[in-house]
Short mmCIF file of C-alpha atoms in Angstrom, two decimals:
data_model
loop_
_atom_site.label_atom_id
_atom_site.label_comp_id
_atom_site.label_asym_id
_atom_site.label_seq_id
_atom_site.Cartn_x
_atom_site.Cartn_y
_atom_site.Cartn_z
CA MET A 1451 116.16 114.03 59.36
CA ASP A 1452 113.46 114.76 56.62
CA LEU A 1453 110.38 115.44 58.70
CA GLU A 1454 107.95 113.20 56.40
CA ILE A 1455 109.79 110.26 57.22
CA ILE A 1456 109.71 110.96 61.32
CA GLU A 1457 106.03 111.16 60.60
CA LYS A 1458 105.17 108.17 58.89
CA GLU A 1459 107.56 105.88 60.82
CA LEU A 1460 106.38 107.22 64.00
CA GLY A 1461 102.93 107.98 63.24
CA VAL A 1462 103.10 111.45 64.65
CA GLY A 1463 102.28 115.06 63.50
CA ARG A 1464 104.25 117.71 62.32
CA GLY A 1465 104.70 119.64 65.52
CA THR A 1466 106.39 116.20 67.25
CA SER A 1467 108.23 115.77 64.07
CA ILE A 1468 110.02 119.40 64.58
CA PHE A 1469 110.67 118.68 68.00
CA LEU A 1470 111.99 115.28 67.69
CA SER A 1471 114.44 116.59 64.67
CA GLN A 1472 116.22 118.99 67.02
CA THR A 1473 116.23 116.58 69.90
CA PHE A 1474 117.50 113.73 68.54
CA ASP A 1475 119.58 112.06 65.78
CA ASP A 1476 118.06 108.50 64.55
CA LEU A 1477 114.57 107.04 64.73
CA SER A 1478 115.28 104.21 66.93
CA SER A 1479 116.07 107.13 69.68
CA MET A 1480 112.90 109.12 69.11
CA ARG A 1481 110.92 105.59 69.24
CA LYS A 1482 112.19 104.92 72.62
CA PHE A 1483 111.57 108.63 73.86
CA LEU A 1484 107.82 108.18 72.42
CA SER A 1485 106.86 104.69 73.31
CA PRO A 1486 109.54 102.78 75.27
CA ARG A 1487 109.37 99.26 75.44
CA ILE A 1488 110.64 96.35 78.34
CA ASN A 1489 112.99 95.30 75.94
CA ASP A 1490 114.78 98.80 75.92
CA PHE A 1491 116.07 98.07 79.62
CA THR A 1492 119.73 98.00 79.92
CA PRO A 1493 121.09 94.32 80.78
CA PRO A 1494 120.87 94.02 84.52
CA HIS A 1495 124.08 92.15 84.20
CA LEU A 1496 126.10 95.17 83.53
CA LEU A 1497 125.71 96.58 87.02
CA PRO A 1498 128.58 95.80 89.37
CA ASN A 1499 128.62 92.97 91.74
CA ILE A 1500 125.34 92.07 90.66
CA ASP A 1501 126.53 88.30 90.19
CA HIS A 1502 128.14 88.38 93.65
CA LEU A 1503 124.93 89.95 95.45
CA THR A 1504 123.05 87.11 93.50
CA ASP A 1505 125.16 84.33 95.00
CA TYR A 1506 124.83 85.57 98.21
CA VAL A 1507 120.91 85.47 98.03
CA LEU A 1508 120.98 82.21 96.76
CA LEU A 1509 123.12 80.89 99.37
CA ALA A 1510 121.00 82.50 101.90
CA ILE A 1511 117.93 81.25 100.88
CA GLY A 1512 119.62 77.82 100.41
CA ASN A 1513 120.55 77.83 104.04
CA GLY A 1514 117.35 79.12 105.06
CA ASP A 1515 119.26 81.78 106.87
CA GLY A 1516 116.48 84.80 105.60
CA ILE A 1517 117.52 88.17 104.27
CA PHE A 1518 117.14 91.52 106.60
CA VAL A 1519 116.48 94.46 104.12
CA TRP A 1520 117.25 97.71 105.55
CA GLY A 1521 115.89 100.91 103.69
CA HIS A 1522 115.38 104.56 103.60
CA ASP A 1523 112.85 106.58 104.74
CA ASP A 1524 111.46 108.63 101.58
CA ILE A 1525 109.39 107.59 98.85
CA ASP A 1526 112.54 106.31 97.02
CA GLY A 1527 113.35 104.24 99.87
CA HIS A 1528 109.76 102.99 100.64
CA THR A 1529 109.27 101.58 97.28
CA SER A 1530 112.75 100.43 96.84
CA THR A 1531 112.33 98.47 99.78
CA ALA A 1532 108.64 97.16 98.88
CA VAL A 1533 110.44 95.68 95.26
CA MET A 1534 113.09 93.96 97.11
CA VAL A 1535 110.95 92.31 99.49
CA LYS A 1536 108.15 91.38 97.07
CA THR A 1537 111.09 89.98 95.02
CA LEU A 1538 112.60 88.15 97.91
CA ARG A 1539 109.31 86.52 98.77
CA MET A 1540 108.71 85.35 95.15
CA LEU A 1541 112.12 83.52 95.72
CA ASN A 1542 110.70 81.85 98.91
CA ALA A 1543 112.84 83.72 100.52
CA ARG A 1544 112.42 84.40 104.70
CA VAL A 1545 112.66 88.30 104.66
CA ASP A 1546 111.76 91.00 107.08
CA TYR A 1547 112.67 94.71 106.76
CA HIS A 1548 113.31 98.19 108.60
CA ILE A 1549 113.07 101.83 107.70
CA PRO A 1550 115.45 103.35 110.28
CA ASP A 1551 114.41 106.72 111.58
CA LYS A 1552 117.46 108.80 111.31
CA ARG A 1553 115.86 111.31 113.98
CA LYS A 1554 116.21 108.34 116.48
CA GLU A 1555 118.53 105.86 115.00
CA GLY A 1556 121.05 108.10 113.34
CA TYR A 1557 122.90 107.56 109.92
CA PHE A 1558 124.44 104.35 110.37
CA ILE A 1559 123.20 100.89 111.14
CA PRO A 1560 122.89 100.86 114.84
CA GLU A 1561 124.74 97.70 116.61
CA GLU A 1562 121.82 96.74 118.47
CA TRP A 1563 120.00 96.45 115.20
CA LEU A 1564 122.58 94.11 114.20
CA GLU A 1565 122.42 91.79 117.35
CA ARG A 1566 118.54 92.11 116.77
CA ILE A 1567 118.18 90.30 113.41
CA LYS A 1568 121.02 87.87 114.38
CA ASN A 1569 119.05 86.58 117.17
CA ASP A 1570 116.51 86.44 114.56
CA GLY A 1571 117.76 84.40 112.41
CA TYR A 1572 119.28 86.49 109.93
CA LYS A 1573 122.77 86.39 108.73
CA THR A 1574 122.14 88.84 105.51
CA MET A 1575 121.27 92.41 105.57
CA LEU A 1576 120.43 93.78 101.88
CA THR A 1577 120.02 97.67 101.91
CA VAL A 1578 118.34 99.38 99.23
CA ASP A 1579 118.77 103.31 98.41
CA PHE A 1580 121.42 103.46 101.35
CA GLY A 1581 125.12 102.51 102.07
CA SER A 1582 127.43 103.85 99.28
CA SER A 1583 128.35 106.90 101.55
CA SER A 1584 130.06 105.15 104.48
CA GLU A 1585 132.94 102.54 105.52
CA GLU A 1586 131.25 102.61 109.06
CA ASN A 1587 128.25 100.07 108.34
CA PHE A 1588 130.82 97.52 106.66
CA ASP A 1589 132.50 97.86 109.84
CA ARG A 1590 129.59 97.37 111.79
CA CYS A 1591 128.28 94.51 110.03
CA ARG A 1592 131.74 92.90 109.90
CA LYS A 1593 132.19 93.15 113.68
CA ALA A 1594 128.40 91.62 114.53
CA GLY A 1595 129.32 88.70 111.66
CA VAL A 1596 126.49 90.04 109.52
CA ASN A 1597 126.97 89.69 105.34
CA LEU A 1598 126.37 93.25 104.30
CA LEU A 1599 125.10 93.46 100.66
CA VAL A 1600 124.63 97.26 99.87
CA THR A 1601 122.41 98.36 96.90
CA ASP A 1602 122.36 101.96 96.38
CA HIS A 1603 122.33 104.99 93.88
CA HIS A 1604 123.80 107.87 95.76
CA GLU A 1605 127.46 108.88 95.01
CA VAL A 1606 130.09 106.34 95.88
CA LEU A 1607 132.35 107.25 98.72
CA THR A 1608 133.77 103.75 99.99
CA THR A 1609 134.09 100.80 97.58
CA SER A 1610 134.18 98.31 100.49
CA GLY A 1611 132.18 94.86 100.26
CA VAL A 1612 129.89 94.00 98.05
CA GLN A 1613 127.72 97.02 96.33
CA VAL A 1614 125.50 97.00 93.52
CA ASN A 1615 125.21 100.50 92.37
CA PRO A 1616 125.86 102.08 88.80
CA LYS A 1617 127.97 104.78 89.80
CA MET A 1618 130.97 102.68 91.46
CA PRO A 1619 134.14 103.28 89.70
CA ASP A 1620 134.45 100.16 87.75
CA SER A 1621 130.50 100.29 86.62
CA ARG A 1622 130.00 99.41 82.95
CA TYR A 1623 126.60 100.11 83.50
CA PRO A 1624 125.74 103.14 81.23
CA GLU A 1625 122.53 104.27 83.06
CA LYS A 1626 124.39 106.30 86.29
CA ASN A 1627 121.41 108.05 87.22
CA LEU A 1628 118.95 105.47 88.14
CA ALA A 1629 116.65 106.22 91.49
CA GLY A 1630 117.32 103.68 94.07
CA VAL A 1631 114.03 101.84 93.18
CA GLY A 1632 115.24 101.83 89.51
CA VAL A 1633 118.25 99.97 90.92
CA SER A 1634 116.39 97.63 93.11
CA ILE A 1635 114.05 96.93 89.98
CA LYS A 1636 117.08 95.50 87.81
CA ILE A 1637 118.49 93.74 90.84
CA ALA A 1638 114.86 92.42 91.38
CA GLN A 1639 114.81 91.26 87.46
CA HIS A 1640 118.37 89.63 87.19
CA LEU A 1641 117.34 87.77 90.44
CA ALA A 1642 114.07 86.65 88.97
CA THR A 1643 115.69 85.54 85.32
CA ASN A 1644 118.89 83.89 86.97
CA ILE A 1645 117.25 82.02 89.79
CA LEU A 1646 113.51 81.26 88.14
CA GLY A 1647 114.47 81.17 84.71
CA THR A 1648 111.76 83.49 83.81
CA SER A 1649 112.07 85.84 80.64
CA ILE A 1650 112.29 89.65 81.25
CA GLU A 1651 108.42 89.69 79.47
CA GLU A 1652 107.33 87.21 81.92
CA PHE A 1653 108.94 88.87 84.71
CA TYR A 1654 106.91 92.14 84.26
CA GLU A 1655 103.71 90.58 83.40
CA ILE A 1656 103.96 88.77 86.44
CA ASN A 1657 105.26 91.79 88.32
CA LYS A 1658 103.64 94.80 86.61
CA ASP A 1659 103.25 96.63 89.91
CA LEU A 1660 106.63 96.94 90.40
CA LEU A 1661 106.90 98.98 87.40
CA ILE A 1662 104.44 101.61 89.69
CA HIS A 1663 106.89 101.54 92.49
CA GLY A 1664 109.65 102.34 90.28
CA PHE A 1665 107.54 105.20 88.46
CA LEU A 1666 106.43 107.04 92.05
CA GLY A 1667 109.99 106.31 93.53
CA SER A 1668 111.79 107.83 90.59
CA VAL A 1669 109.80 110.94 90.04
CA ALA A 1670 109.63 111.41 94.04
CA ASP A 1671 113.66 111.38 93.85
CA ARG A 1672 113.67 113.61 90.55
CA ALA A 1673 115.49 110.93 88.88
CA PRO A 1674 116.01 112.76 85.25
CA LEU A 1675 113.52 111.81 82.84
CA GLU A 1676 115.49 110.12 80.08
CA GLY A 1677 117.27 107.00 79.38
CA GLU A 1678 116.09 104.15 81.49
CA ASN A 1679 114.59 106.28 84.20
CA ARG A 1680 112.07 107.65 81.22
CA ILE A 1681 111.37 103.80 80.41
CA ILE A 1682 110.42 103.10 84.09
CA ILE A 1683 108.55 106.27 84.68
CA LEU A 1684 106.61 105.99 81.57
CA LEU A 1685 105.67 102.21 81.76
CA GLY A 1686 104.85 102.82 85.28
CA LEU A 1687 102.79 105.41 84.62
CA GLU A 1688 100.62 103.48 82.17
CA GLU A 1689 100.34 100.66 84.38
CA PHE A 1690 99.34 103.21 87.18
CA LYS A 1691 96.30 104.39 85.18
CA ARG A 1692 95.17 100.75 84.72
CA SER A 1693 96.44 98.60 87.78
CA ASN A 1694 93.53 97.11 89.90
CA ARG A 1695 96.19 96.67 93.04
CA PRO A 1696 94.10 97.94 96.03
CA TRP A 1697 96.48 100.64 97.02
CA VAL A 1698 96.90 101.75 93.74
CA LYS A 1699 92.79 101.91 93.53
CA ALA A 1700 92.82 104.05 96.63
CA LEU A 1701 95.62 106.51 94.96
CA ARG A 1702 93.19 107.05 92.20
CA GLU A 1703 89.87 107.38 94.18
CA ASP A 1704 89.52 110.91 93.37
CA GLY A 1705 89.41 110.30 89.71
CA PRO A 1706 92.11 110.08 86.53
CA LEU A 1707 95.35 111.53 87.35
CA GLY A 1708 98.12 112.74 84.71
CA PHE A 1709 101.82 112.99 85.28
CA ASN A 1710 101.81 116.64 86.91
CA GLN A 1711 98.74 115.86 88.98
CA ILE A 1712 100.54 112.74 90.35
CA ILE A 1713 103.63 114.75 91.23
CA ASN A 1714 101.48 117.90 92.72
CA ARG A 1715 99.06 115.96 94.53
CA ILE A 1716 99.95 112.40 95.05
CA ILE A 1717 103.52 112.44 95.63
CA PRO A 1718 103.16 115.07 98.45
CA ILE A 1719 100.84 112.40 100.33
CA LEU A 1720 103.04 109.64 100.07
CA ALA A 1721 105.94 111.58 101.29
CA SER A 1722 104.11 112.20 104.64
CA ALA A 1723 104.32 108.33 105.34
CA ARG A 1724 107.08 107.68 107.91
CA GLY A 1725 109.18 104.49 108.56
CA ALA A 1726 107.20 100.97 107.66
CA GLU A 1727 103.96 102.51 107.25
CA GLY A 1728 105.05 103.49 103.73
CA VAL A 1729 106.45 100.26 102.69
CA ASN A 1730 103.14 98.35 104.13
CA PHE A 1731 101.07 100.70 102.11
CA TYR A 1732 102.83 99.33 98.64
CA LEU A 1733 102.62 95.89 100.07
CA CYS A 1734 98.91 96.29 101.03
CA SER A 1735 96.26 93.80 99.60
CA ASP A 1736 93.14 95.45 101.16
CA TYR A 1737 91.56 98.08 99.44
CA GLU A 1738 89.76 99.73 102.52
CA GLN A 1739 93.28 99.13 104.45
CA ALA A 1740 95.05 100.99 102.05
CA LYS A 1741 92.26 104.26 102.24
CA ASP A 1742 92.73 104.11 105.99
CA SER A 1743 96.41 104.26 105.24
CA LEU A 1744 95.97 107.45 103.07
CA SER A 1745 94.16 108.97 105.50
CA ILE A 1746 96.76 108.75 108.04
CA PHE A 1747 99.11 110.15 105.43
CA LYS A 1748 96.94 113.16 104.45
CA ALA A 1749 96.76 113.97 108.12
CA GLN A 1750 100.33 113.62 108.49
CA GLN A 1751 100.95 115.89 105.44
CA ARG A 1752 98.97 118.65 107.23
CA THR A 1753 100.80 118.66 110.02
CA TRP A 1754 103.73 118.79 108.16
CA GLN A 1755 102.47 121.62 106.34
CA ILE A 1756 101.68 123.60 109.79
CA GLY A 1757 105.60 122.51 110.72
CA TYR A 1758 106.74 124.03 107.63
CA SER A 1759 105.03 127.34 107.84
CA ARG A 1760 106.12 127.29 111.72
CA TYR A 1761 109.68 127.12 111.18
CA LEU A 1762 110.48 128.89 107.66
CA PRO A 1763 110.28 132.50 109.06
CA ALA A 1764 113.32 131.50 111.48
CA VAL A 1765 115.18 130.36 108.10
CA LEU A 1766 114.68 133.48 106.14
CA ARG A 1767 115.52 135.35 108.78
CA SER A 1768 118.83 133.52 109.57
CA VAL A 1769 119.84 133.12 106.03
CA LYS A 1770 123.12 134.68 104.87
CA VAL A 1771 123.60 135.28 100.87
CA TYR A 1772 126.69 134.94 99.38
CA PRO A 1773 127.92 135.57 95.88
CA LYS A 1774 127.58 131.51 94.76
CA PHE A 1775 125.87 130.11 98.15
CA ALA A 1776 123.07 131.01 100.70
CA VAL A 1777 123.07 129.45 104.14
CA ALA A 1778 120.86 129.61 107.26
CA ILE A 1779 121.93 128.01 110.61
CA VAL A 1780 118.93 127.61 112.56
CA PRO A 1781 118.97 125.52 115.97
CA ASN A 1782 116.16 123.28 117.19
CA ILE A 1783 114.74 122.54 113.66
CA PRO A 1784 113.10 119.17 113.13
CA LEU A 1785 114.88 116.84 110.60
CA GLU A 1786 112.54 116.44 108.05
CA PHE A 1787 112.43 120.11 107.16
CA LEU A 1788 115.78 120.72 106.50
CA GLY A 1789 115.84 119.45 102.68
CA SER A 1790 112.73 121.84 101.66
CA PHE A 1791 114.08 124.61 103.35
CA ALA A 1792 117.59 124.20 101.59
CA ASN A 1793 115.38 123.77 98.14
CA ARG A 1794 113.23 126.83 99.48
CA LEU A 1795 116.53 129.22 99.53
CA LYS A 1796 117.89 127.58 96.42
CA GLU A 1797 114.89 128.80 94.45
CA GLU A 1798 114.37 132.15 96.17
CA PHE A 1799 118.28 133.06 96.02
CA GLN A 1800 118.96 131.19 92.74
CA ARG A 1801 121.76 129.81 94.06
CA PRO A 1802 123.14 126.74 96.09
CA ALA A 1803 121.89 126.61 99.50
CA MET A 1804 122.50 124.98 103.03
CA VAL A 1805 120.32 124.61 106.02
CA ALA A 1806 121.51 123.42 109.11
CA THR A 1807 120.19 122.58 112.51
CA ASN A 1808 121.51 121.02 115.84
CA ARG A 1809 120.41 117.37 116.89
CA ASN A 1810 121.52 115.72 120.30
CA GLY A 1811 124.61 117.72 120.26
CA ASP A 1812 125.64 117.39 116.72
CA TRP A 1813 124.78 119.37 113.69
CA SER A 1814 122.83 118.26 110.69
CA ALA A 1815 122.67 120.03 107.19
CA GLU A 1816 121.05 119.70 103.85
CA LEU A 1817 122.16 121.20 100.64
CA ARG A 1818 120.75 121.64 97.56
CA GLY A 1819 122.71 122.77 93.96
CA ARG A 1820 122.10 124.28 90.88
CA GLY A 1821 123.68 124.05 87.29
CA SER A 1822 126.44 122.40 86.94
CA VAL A 1823 127.80 122.20 90.48
CA ASP A 1824 128.59 118.91 91.92
CA LEU A 1825 127.88 119.47 95.66
CA VAL A 1826 129.18 115.83 96.54
CA LYS A 1827 132.59 116.14 94.73
CA LYS A 1828 133.14 119.65 95.92
CA LEU A 1829 132.59 118.78 99.81
CA SER A 1830 134.20 115.44 99.47
CA VAL A 1831 137.73 117.25 100.52
CA LEU A 1832 136.04 117.75 104.04
CA LYS A 1833 134.60 114.32 104.51
CA GLN A 1834 137.33 113.45 107.22
CA GLU A 1835 135.96 115.92 109.43
CA PHE A 1836 131.87 114.74 108.89
CA LEU A 1837 130.16 112.27 111.24
CA ASP A 1838 128.23 111.03 107.88
CA PHE A 1839 127.74 112.40 104.12
CA GLY A 1840 126.32 111.37 100.95
CA GLY A 1841 124.02 112.13 98.11
CA HIS A 1842 123.84 113.44 94.80
CA PRO A 1843 125.70 116.21 92.98
CA LEU A 1844 122.83 118.45 93.37
CA ALA A 1845 121.41 117.24 96.70
CA CYS A 1846 123.36 115.75 99.62
CA GLY A 1847 123.47 115.64 103.01
CA LEU A 1848 126.09 115.80 106.27
CA THR A 1849 126.32 115.87 109.98
CA PHE A 1850 129.53 117.24 111.89
CA LEU A 1851 130.27 117.97 115.81
CA ASP A 1852 128.91 120.83 117.59
CA GLN A 1853 132.32 122.22 118.08
CA ALA A 1854 133.00 122.11 114.41
CA LEU A 1855 130.11 124.57 112.99
CA ASP A 1856 131.72 127.52 112.72
CA ARG A 1857 135.08 125.70 111.16
CA ILE A 1858 132.88 123.94 108.94
CA THR A 1859 130.69 126.14 107.92
CA GLU A 1860 133.26 128.82 106.94
CA LYS A 1861 135.14 126.28 104.51
CA ILE A 1862 131.67 125.61 103.00
CA ILE A 1863 131.47 128.88 102.00
CA GLU A 1864 134.96 129.38 100.94
CA ILE A 1865 134.22 126.17 98.72
CA SER A 1866 131.23 127.95 97.76
CA GLU A 1867 133.59 130.36 95.79
CA THR A 1868 134.39 127.53 93.37
CA PHE A 1869 131.61 126.52 92.33
CA GLU A 1870 130.87 126.40 88.62
CA SER A 1871 127.78 128.16 87.07
CA THR A 1872 124.90 127.88 89.01
CA ASP A 1873 122.65 128.65 86.17
CA GLU A 1874 120.10 126.35 85.26
CA LYS A 1875 120.19 125.08 81.51
CA ILE A 1876 116.90 125.32 79.61
CA LYS A 1877 116.84 123.89 76.30
CA GLU A 1878 115.16 125.63 73.79
CA ILE A 1879 113.26 123.93 70.48
CA GLU A 1880 112.12 125.93 67.58
CA LEU A 1881 108.56 125.15 67.08
CA PRO A 1882 105.76 127.64 65.22
CA ILE A 1883 102.57 127.74 67.26
CA ILE A 1884 100.70 127.30 64.27
CA GLU A 1885 102.33 123.56 64.06
CA ILE A 1886 101.26 122.34 67.81
CA GLU A 1887 98.80 119.21 67.32
CA GLU A 1888 97.60 116.61 69.23
CA SER A 1889 100.40 113.86 69.12
CA LEU A 1890 102.91 116.48 70.99
CA LYS A 1891 101.16 115.24 73.82
CA ARG A 1892 103.27 112.07 73.59
CA ILE A 1893 106.69 113.78 74.09
CA PHE A 1894 105.48 114.51 77.83
CA PRO A 1895 106.65 114.43 80.45
CA LEU A 1896 109.75 116.44 79.09
CA PRO A 1897 113.02 115.19 80.41
CA ARG A 1898 113.77 118.81 81.67
CA GLU A 1899 112.76 122.34 81.19
CA VAL A 1900 112.25 123.26 77.51
CA ARG A 1901 110.98 126.53 76.04
CA PHE A 1902 109.82 127.16 72.72
CA LEU A 1903 110.40 129.72 70.17
CA SER A 1904 107.62 130.77 67.47
CA SER A 1905 109.21 133.12 64.96
CA ASN A 1906 107.43 135.47 62.86
CA SER A 1907 103.93 134.54 64.76
CA THR A 1908 101.10 136.85 64.23
CA ILE A 1909 99.17 137.95 67.50
CA LYS A 1910 95.79 139.36 66.59
CA GLY A 1911 93.21 140.08 69.35
CA GLY A 1912 94.88 138.34 71.94
CA LEU A 1913 95.15 135.17 69.87
CA VAL A 1914 98.67 133.98 68.19
CA ASP A 1915 98.27 132.30 64.88
CA ASP A 1916 94.48 132.36 65.81
CA ARG A 1917 95.47 129.88 69.12
CA LYS A 1918 94.26 130.85 72.19
CA VAL A 1919 97.34 131.34 74.85
CA ILE A 1920 97.63 132.09 78.19
CA TRP A 1921 99.87 135.19 78.45
CA ASN A 1922 102.17 135.55 81.43
CA VAL A 1923 103.25 139.06 80.08
CA THR A 1924 101.23 141.76 78.71
CA PRO A 1925 100.09 141.57 75.18
CA PRO A 1926 101.31 143.18 72.67
CA GLN A 1927 99.37 145.53 70.06
CA ASP A 1928 98.45 143.24 66.95
CA GLY A 1929 101.39 142.54 64.75
CA ARG A 1930 104.28 139.82 63.94
CA TYR A 1931 106.46 138.96 66.72
CA ASP A 1932 108.95 136.52 68.12
CA LEU A 1933 107.35 134.27 70.88
CA ILE A 1934 109.13 132.32 73.86
CA TYR A 1935 106.42 130.02 75.24
CA PHE A 1936 106.20 126.94 77.46
CA LEU A 1937 104.02 124.10 76.85
CA ASP A 1938 102.29 121.67 79.57
CA GLU A 1939 100.94 118.42 79.25
CA ASP A 1940 97.58 119.49 77.99
CA LEU A 1941 99.31 121.56 75.34
CA ASN A 1942 98.33 124.73 77.24
CA ILE A 1943 100.71 127.64 75.64
CA PHE A 1944 102.20 129.82 78.22
CA ILE A 1945 103.76 132.97 76.51
CA LYS A 1946 106.67 134.15 78.73
CA GLU A 1947 108.40 136.48 76.18
CA VAL A 1948 107.44 139.09 73.29
CA GLN A 1949 110.20 140.09 71.21
CA CYS A 1950 109.63 142.69 68.38
CA ARG A 1951 111.01 141.31 64.72
CA PRO A 1952 113.20 143.97 63.19
#
């Protein structure tokens, strides 16, 4: 596409038009990437079973039975729970919620909790960020006489009951990679527009904070920064910067925050929240109370870091590295560290990794993948041997009996030999350094790692085309070179590779 047309229609400079022309085929896609709008959202009625869920919610509200929200103990789960609780309260539903601690309550809905909520008058349980991986929860709820409504975004391993999940086999929803909070937001939108008759614009004008929940939950869950996720993240980021809600102001207390600062500073603090304290923070309407909660989270973060450092040496000593897999079997590690350790091994050994530990006689494991490996699909052949299993293609968890440790570990290692390419694909954009200009800030955050190529650039006195750069390699002698570089959101230029011209 002609660069001048892109620049005129979208109000961008030459560097941005060069980037967009190599990334998208039409102006509409370019505009959505740079400046998404509420009306760019996919209609939620395309989500599977969403009308069935709406009917059950209406019935529960009409009968005064109440709806009990069952969440998941991470940022995505906390924000999903907050979105659903706020929405149901807006609909005048009687609502309560619980965030299970898998260390104490396991991976299924405990029967005692089902009995408890029934005694409190709740006949409907609605899950968020949880439920699509196991038939067991549906069986337990049926026996207890509780209606189970599942909203989730993990890989679907059972098709029982009423499930709203964009990954269901019959799903017409084009956005398969929403975070759990993204699914909750779209359900909230559907409930409000269908039950209250509000327009999409009115719903998000009244409930701007839901976009902030969506932003935080989506980036914490590492949802791909494209499509509907990008809309939620960019709109939520802008709302985060200007919101006067007490808990948001408390997060911004140390000064303005950009995307990378939020990822590196705020997300680790919020990740330290445990159980209901995380949801309570997002529901908080008192500034001082929000500040007190953050102080607790920061202390818990420091404690977590101490624990991580304490157990890491044992993990590194135990690791065994195979051609396409790394595995560490380490007894008596707290479950809260497994995912981080698996991610550490994945990065250190540049291949998919698993870390497993024992708990109450059973073994729990977290796996992290790379490249095009689909861990859930690959390991689903062993599903019958697991007590619990589920997750995403590049991040999943499982549990199994103590006596099955050697057999299952050997089978997973054998399966790893069939893994496809574990190389991370990095998109390359040809963008002369001399064309880098201010409007390029609008392309951030990037949906995936992108490296840039600047051909035939002039290096003189450490400058590149008269621009200051950050050298991650030894600067060459003055001359003309092809350069591989990366950009950050402040348009700092990081030179990664220097190629001599023929």
